[in-house]
């Protein structure tokens, strides 16, 4: 049986020591969120994650969801867990108090989300999608719509979905065919087929609020002709009670590689009543509000799975005995040494750990900027935060999910053949992690977003929101002995980013394929440089507390510094290889004859 303990110590380190949570408490509306309160919320989140959600993770995988005549049932225990989840207020933690939310800073909410993803990512998708619907409606809905729909979504009484994908269009939403015909009473009749709709139908909540992308009769072709509609499963009456069933149904659920506890639904809309959200033909922009939040959340799914997979790999490596240490027996009382003594096993564990802790610190930075964007009343600070979060969204989504899958696979490798066997519950993490690289825009599309949109945006201003603080940090720590061995590696990674950026911008002017060909390598290169920066920042905080003695607190900080060293020496050098690949350009792939594939 797998194990999971929420990594509260590391989360607190990121929240309070690395980024100083008291500054977050000073933002408007945050006065109540003292470090003590945040810690107690994290502890409660750890409890529900470990005790309620985690025990259902394997059950959900084994049983999956079932479909019968349009009715979808979630796995055993999900309904009760969802009730407990809602009663505990977990659907509302970061939502606006005006709609019944608790207004918790995103910095802490993101940590809570990570715990839910570690414990049970399939379950987490139900409230996760609702949160996305909340964000889209809050940003684009009318006041009347917000009042009417948001409180029930925030409380978890109703759940939400995003209905974009159709059988013939996933990435290329410009081809979308679902129609919306205006009715005399101001509503619209929605007709069309959507596929792969997460939480499209289930038995957890009494109503489901679908946000559906569709075309108006006079809409221009392509993405400029897409509008967003709110289409509930049940039409609420004036008094708030549920009225008749709307004209839609779930026609099937998918049988998938993983994420079995999450219902992935084919939805048929047949003249269903819907309401326009936002302006006509501006639906994609409105949906992007939701998608950006969702993309960060999907990145956190990668991190959450990586954490739980790593914890299990460590536990197994301590316990499993095979062979003897290359440098002499370490456990003479046993028939063999624990596999933890072997360099290759340690390589796998430290690789996982260095990425996980780096990603958590990077996510903390992004969440902090999002919190400033949401709550600050300083216009310049908000603009800077918006730029930074936009730049980092594709990086968090794609790099974290790629790493989530890689780390889950390393955990299987650590278990050897036992990792491949279902009973241990480790192979599930590989299957569950795989989807995050695909949905919310494939990771290839994230890379194109980074190089094609974010880098050139506003004359390259977004990138400066990353480069400037790194350069300032390097400058400020020139005389810091603790960082002496880290800064050269960070500087070199930064140079690699700058050279690669220049090459891509140059290539963009002559041949757009150069941009596409460099995109995935660039995203990883940029992501590694971002991790190098947060690792250097962590060293700056941890090194003075690392001490020499063996006490537990000092050990935590020592491990931080040692993990940073591992990251800089064993993982960061990949930036050089990535830069070499980018330098080679698009020719090798684009000149290959199509017929020869
Ligand atoms: C379990 C699951 C849950 C999902 N949940 C939802 C949901 O709740 N709501 C929803 O609307 N959708 C959902 N999806 C759909 C998901 O978002 C899409 O599958 C995804 O966006 C990719 O679309 P596609 O599968 O049609 O692939 P395609 O668009 O056909 O892409 C195939 C390949 O081509 C590449 N590609 C496509 N276009 C380009 C391009 N211009 N440049 C470079 N490469 C390109 C892609 O990166 C990919 O590698 C879900 C899917 C799954 C499997």
Tab-separated table of C-alpha atoms in Angstrom, residues 1-185:
chain	number	residue	atom	x	y	z
A	1	UNK	CA	0.000	0.000	0.000
A	2	UNK	CA	1.360	3.424	-0.874
A	3	UNK	CA	1.950	6.011	1.827
A	4	UNK	CA	1.516	9.787	1.837
A	5	UNK	CA	2.403	12.444	4.390
A	6	UNK	CA	1.852	16.048	3.392
A	7	UNK	CA	5.263	17.795	3.158
A	8	UNK	CA	4.222	20.550	5.566
A	9	UNK	CA	7.722	21.432	6.629
A	10	UNK	CA	8.807	22.203	3.099
A	11	UNK	CA	5.582	24.042	2.358
A	12	UNK	CA	6.064	26.249	5.409
A	13	UNK	CA	9.644	26.882	4.371
A	14	UNK	CA	8.495	28.137	0.970
A	15	UNK	CA	5.575	30.151	2.307
A	16	UNK	CA	7.145	31.801	5.310
A	17	UNK	CA	10.906	31.724	4.953
A	18	UNK	CA	11.549	31.889	1.239
A	19	UNK	CA	8.802	34.374	0.400
A	20	UNK	CA	7.863	35.984	3.734
A	21	UNK	CA	4.164	35.392	4.219
A	22	UNK	CA	3.763	38.477	6.409
A	23	UNK	CA	4.104	40.620	3.264
A	24	UNK	CA	1.208	38.685	1.726
A	25	UNK	CA	-0.858	39.338	4.860
A	26	UNK	CA	-0.351	43.058	4.250
A	27	UNK	CA	-2.211	42.996	0.933
A	28	UNK	CA	-5.774	44.382	1.027
A	29	UNK	CA	-8.213	41.805	2.374
A	30	UNK	CA	-5.500	39.521	3.722
A	31	UNK	CA	-5.112	40.906	7.252
A	32	UNK	CA	-6.607	37.800	8.860
A	33	UNK	CA	-4.215	35.457	7.081
A	34	UNK	CA	-1.411	35.460	9.564
A	35	UNK	CA	1.300	32.810	9.241
A	36	UNK	CA	-0.311	30.987	12.203
A	37	UNK	CA	-3.698	30.837	10.512
A	38	UNK	CA	-2.152	29.657	7.262
A	39	UNK	CA	-0.274	26.926	9.110
A	40	UNK	CA	-3.423	25.684	10.759
A	41	UNK	CA	-5.232	25.581	7.386
A	42	UNK	CA	-2.330	23.594	5.933
A	43	UNK	CA	-2.557	21.146	8.819
A	44	UNK	CA	-6.272	20.645	8.284
A	45	UNK	CA	-5.714	20.205	4.545
A	46	UNK	CA	-3.069	17.598	5.325
A	47	UNK	CA	-5.570	15.736	7.494
A	48	UNK	CA	-8.327	15.515	4.906
A	49	UNK	CA	-5.782	14.653	2.209
A	50	UNK	CA	-4.142	11.865	4.191
A	51	UNK	CA	-7.230	10.485	5.932
A	52	UNK	CA	-10.110	10.987	3.490
A	53	UNK	CA	-8.842	11.448	-0.073
A	54	UNK	CA	-5.724	9.284	-0.105
A	55	UNK	CA	-7.439	6.050	1.036
A	56	UNK	CA	-9.791	6.382	-1.976
A	57	UNK	CA	-7.033	6.753	-4.533
A	58	UNK	CA	-6.546	3.070	-5.305
A	59	UNK	CA	-10.258	2.301	-4.968
A	60	UNK	CA	-11.048	4.986	-7.532
A	61	UNK	CA	-8.422	3.574	-9.881
A	62	UNK	CA	-9.656	0.003	-9.576
A	63	UNK	CA	-13.382	0.711	-9.802
A	64	UNK	CA	-13.425	3.737	-12.058
A	65	UNK	CA	-16.702	5.469	-12.864
A	66	UNK	CA	-19.668	3.599	-14.281
A	67	UNK	CA	-22.188	4.658	-16.907
A	68	UNK	CA	-25.748	3.494	-17.324
A	69	UNK	CA	-28.454	5.231	-19.368
A	70	UNK	CA	-26.995	8.668	-19.022
A	71	UNK	CA	-26.277	8.241	-15.294
A	72	UNK	CA	-22.650	8.318	-14.119
A	73	UNK	CA	-21.639	6.887	-10.763
A	74	UNK	CA	-18.346	7.768	-9.140
A	75	UNK	CA	-16.305	5.099	-7.314
A	76	UNK	CA	-17.206	3.852	-3.829
A	77	UNK	CA	-16.570	6.464	-1.171
A	78	UNK	CA	-16.373	9.480	-3.503
A	79	UNK	CA	-19.832	10.796	-2.581
A	80	UNK	CA	-19.121	10.725	1.153
A	81	UNK	CA	-15.670	12.195	0.626
A	82	UNK	CA	-17.115	14.978	-1.520
A	83	UNK	CA	-19.637	15.792	1.217
A	84	UNK	CA	-16.866	15.939	3.818
A	85	UNK	CA	-14.794	18.038	1.426
A	86	UNK	CA	-17.603	20.586	0.959
A	87	UNK	CA	-18.491	20.666	4.659
A	88	UNK	CA	-14.864	21.428	5.442
A	89	UNK	CA	-15.061	24.455	3.147
A	90	UNK	CA	-12.355	23.148	0.802
A	91	UNK	CA	-14.257	24.101	-2.364
A	92	UNK	CA	-14.210	27.729	-1.321
A	93	UNK	CA	-10.850	28.447	0.257
A	94	UNK	CA	-9.474	30.914	-2.273
A	95	UNK	CA	-12.857	32.162	-3.566
A	96	UNK	CA	-14.114	35.695	-3.034
A	97	UNK	CA	-15.961	36.183	0.288
A	98	UNK	CA	-18.656	38.095	-1.657
A	99	UNK	CA	-19.741	34.739	-3.039
A	100	UNK	CA	-19.237	32.698	0.086
A	101	UNK	CA	-15.531	32.055	-0.322
A	102	UNK	CA	-12.843	32.362	2.322
A	103	UNK	CA	-10.515	34.621	0.346
A	104	UNK	CA	-7.438	32.649	1.331
A	105	UNK	CA	-4.201	33.837	-0.329
A	106	UNK	CA	-3.327	31.856	-3.439
A	107	UNK	CA	0.133	31.217	-2.046
A	108	UNK	CA	-1.404	28.955	0.590
A	109	UNK	CA	-4.259	27.703	-1.605
A	110	UNK	CA	-1.721	26.350	-4.103
A	111	UNK	CA	-0.062	24.296	-1.360
A	112	UNK	CA	-3.446	22.924	-0.351
A	113	UNK	CA	-4.108	22.027	-3.963
A	114	UNK	CA	-0.803	20.182	-4.155
A	115	UNK	CA	-1.845	18.021	-1.193
A	116	UNK	CA	-5.167	17.141	-2.841
A	117	UNK	CA	-3.330	16.200	-6.036
A	118	UNK	CA	-0.872	13.999	-4.160
A	119	UNK	CA	-3.666	12.316	-2.268
A	120	UNK	CA	-6.097	11.723	-5.099
A	121	UNK	CA	-5.737	13.597	-8.338
A	122	UNK	CA	-8.811	12.010	-9.933
A	123	UNK	CA	-11.041	13.150	-7.079
A	124	UNK	CA	-9.436	16.588	-7.096
A	125	UNK	CA	-10.572	17.156	-10.660
A	126	UNK	CA	-14.225	17.578	-9.635
A	127	UNK	CA	-13.665	20.587	-7.347
A	128	UNK	CA	-10.797	21.673	-9.611
A	129	UNK	CA	-13.058	22.115	-12.623
A	130	UNK	CA	-15.610	23.911	-10.451
A	131	UNK	CA	-12.932	26.344	-9.414
A	132	UNK	CA	-12.066	26.966	-13.057
A	133	UNK	CA	-15.739	27.657	-13.835
A	134	UNK	CA	-15.845	30.001	-10.838
A	135	UNK	CA	-12.871	31.952	-12.192
A	136	UNK	CA	-14.314	32.249	-15.708
A	137	UNK	CA	-17.706	33.386	-14.438
A	138	UNK	CA	-16.239	35.782	-11.930
A	139	UNK	CA	-14.176	37.479	-14.627
A	140	UNK	CA	-16.647	37.429	-17.492
A	141	UNK	CA	-20.143	36.953	-16.063
A	142	UNK	CA	-22.638	39.770	-15.488
A	143	UNK	CA	-23.360	40.848	-11.902
A	144	UNK	CA	-26.675	39.043	-12.114
A	145	UNK	CA	-25.038	35.826	-13.330
A	146	UNK	CA	-22.412	35.983	-10.615
A	147	UNK	CA	-25.035	36.408	-7.910
A	148	UNK	CA	-27.174	33.646	-9.317
A	149	UNK	CA	-24.519	30.990	-9.958
A	150	UNK	CA	-21.354	31.599	-7.996
A	151	UNK	CA	-22.465	30.932	-4.409
A	152	UNK	CA	-23.601	27.390	-5.227
A	153	UNK	CA	-20.402	26.682	-7.156
A	154	UNK	CA	-18.268	28.087	-4.356
A	155	UNK	CA	-20.038	25.988	-1.708
A	156	UNK	CA	-19.649	22.859	-3.837
A	157	UNK	CA	-23.415	22.327	-3.943
A	158	UNK	CA	-23.117	22.573	-7.728
A	159	UNK	CA	-20.031	21.678	-9.753
A	160	UNK	CA	-18.687	23.183	-12.961
A	161	UNK	CA	-17.152	22.037	-16.226
A	162	UNK	CA	-15.444	23.444	-19.265
A	163	UNK	CA	-16.839	22.160	-22.558
A	164	UNK	CA	-14.461	23.000	-25.369
A	165	UNK	CA	-13.352	19.822	-27.077
A	166	UNK	CA	-15.315	18.273	-29.963
A	167	UNK	CA	-14.516	15.044	-31.805
A	168	UNK	CA	-12.831	16.836	-34.722
A	169	UNK	CA	-11.227	19.663	-32.749
A	170	UNK	CA	-9.058	19.703	-29.651
A	171	UNK	CA	-6.137	22.048	-30.087
A	172	UNK	CA	-7.653	23.864	-33.058
A	173	UNK	CA	-10.804	25.274	-31.501
A	174	UNK	CA	-11.351	27.456	-34.558
A	175	UNK	CA	-13.051	24.436	-36.137
A	176	UNK	CA	-15.619	24.193	-33.346
A	177	UNK	CA	-19.171	23.452	-34.576
A	178	UNK	CA	-21.530	23.560	-31.563
A	179	UNK	CA	-24.273	26.082	-32.313
A	180	UNK	CA	-26.047	28.656	-30.179
A	181	UNK	CA	-29.317	30.039	-31.567
A	182	UNK	CA	-30.879	33.047	-29.797
A	183	UNK	CA	-34.344	32.570	-28.261
A	184	UNK	CA	-36.927	35.337	-27.806
A	185	UNK	CA	-36.437	35.459	-24.035
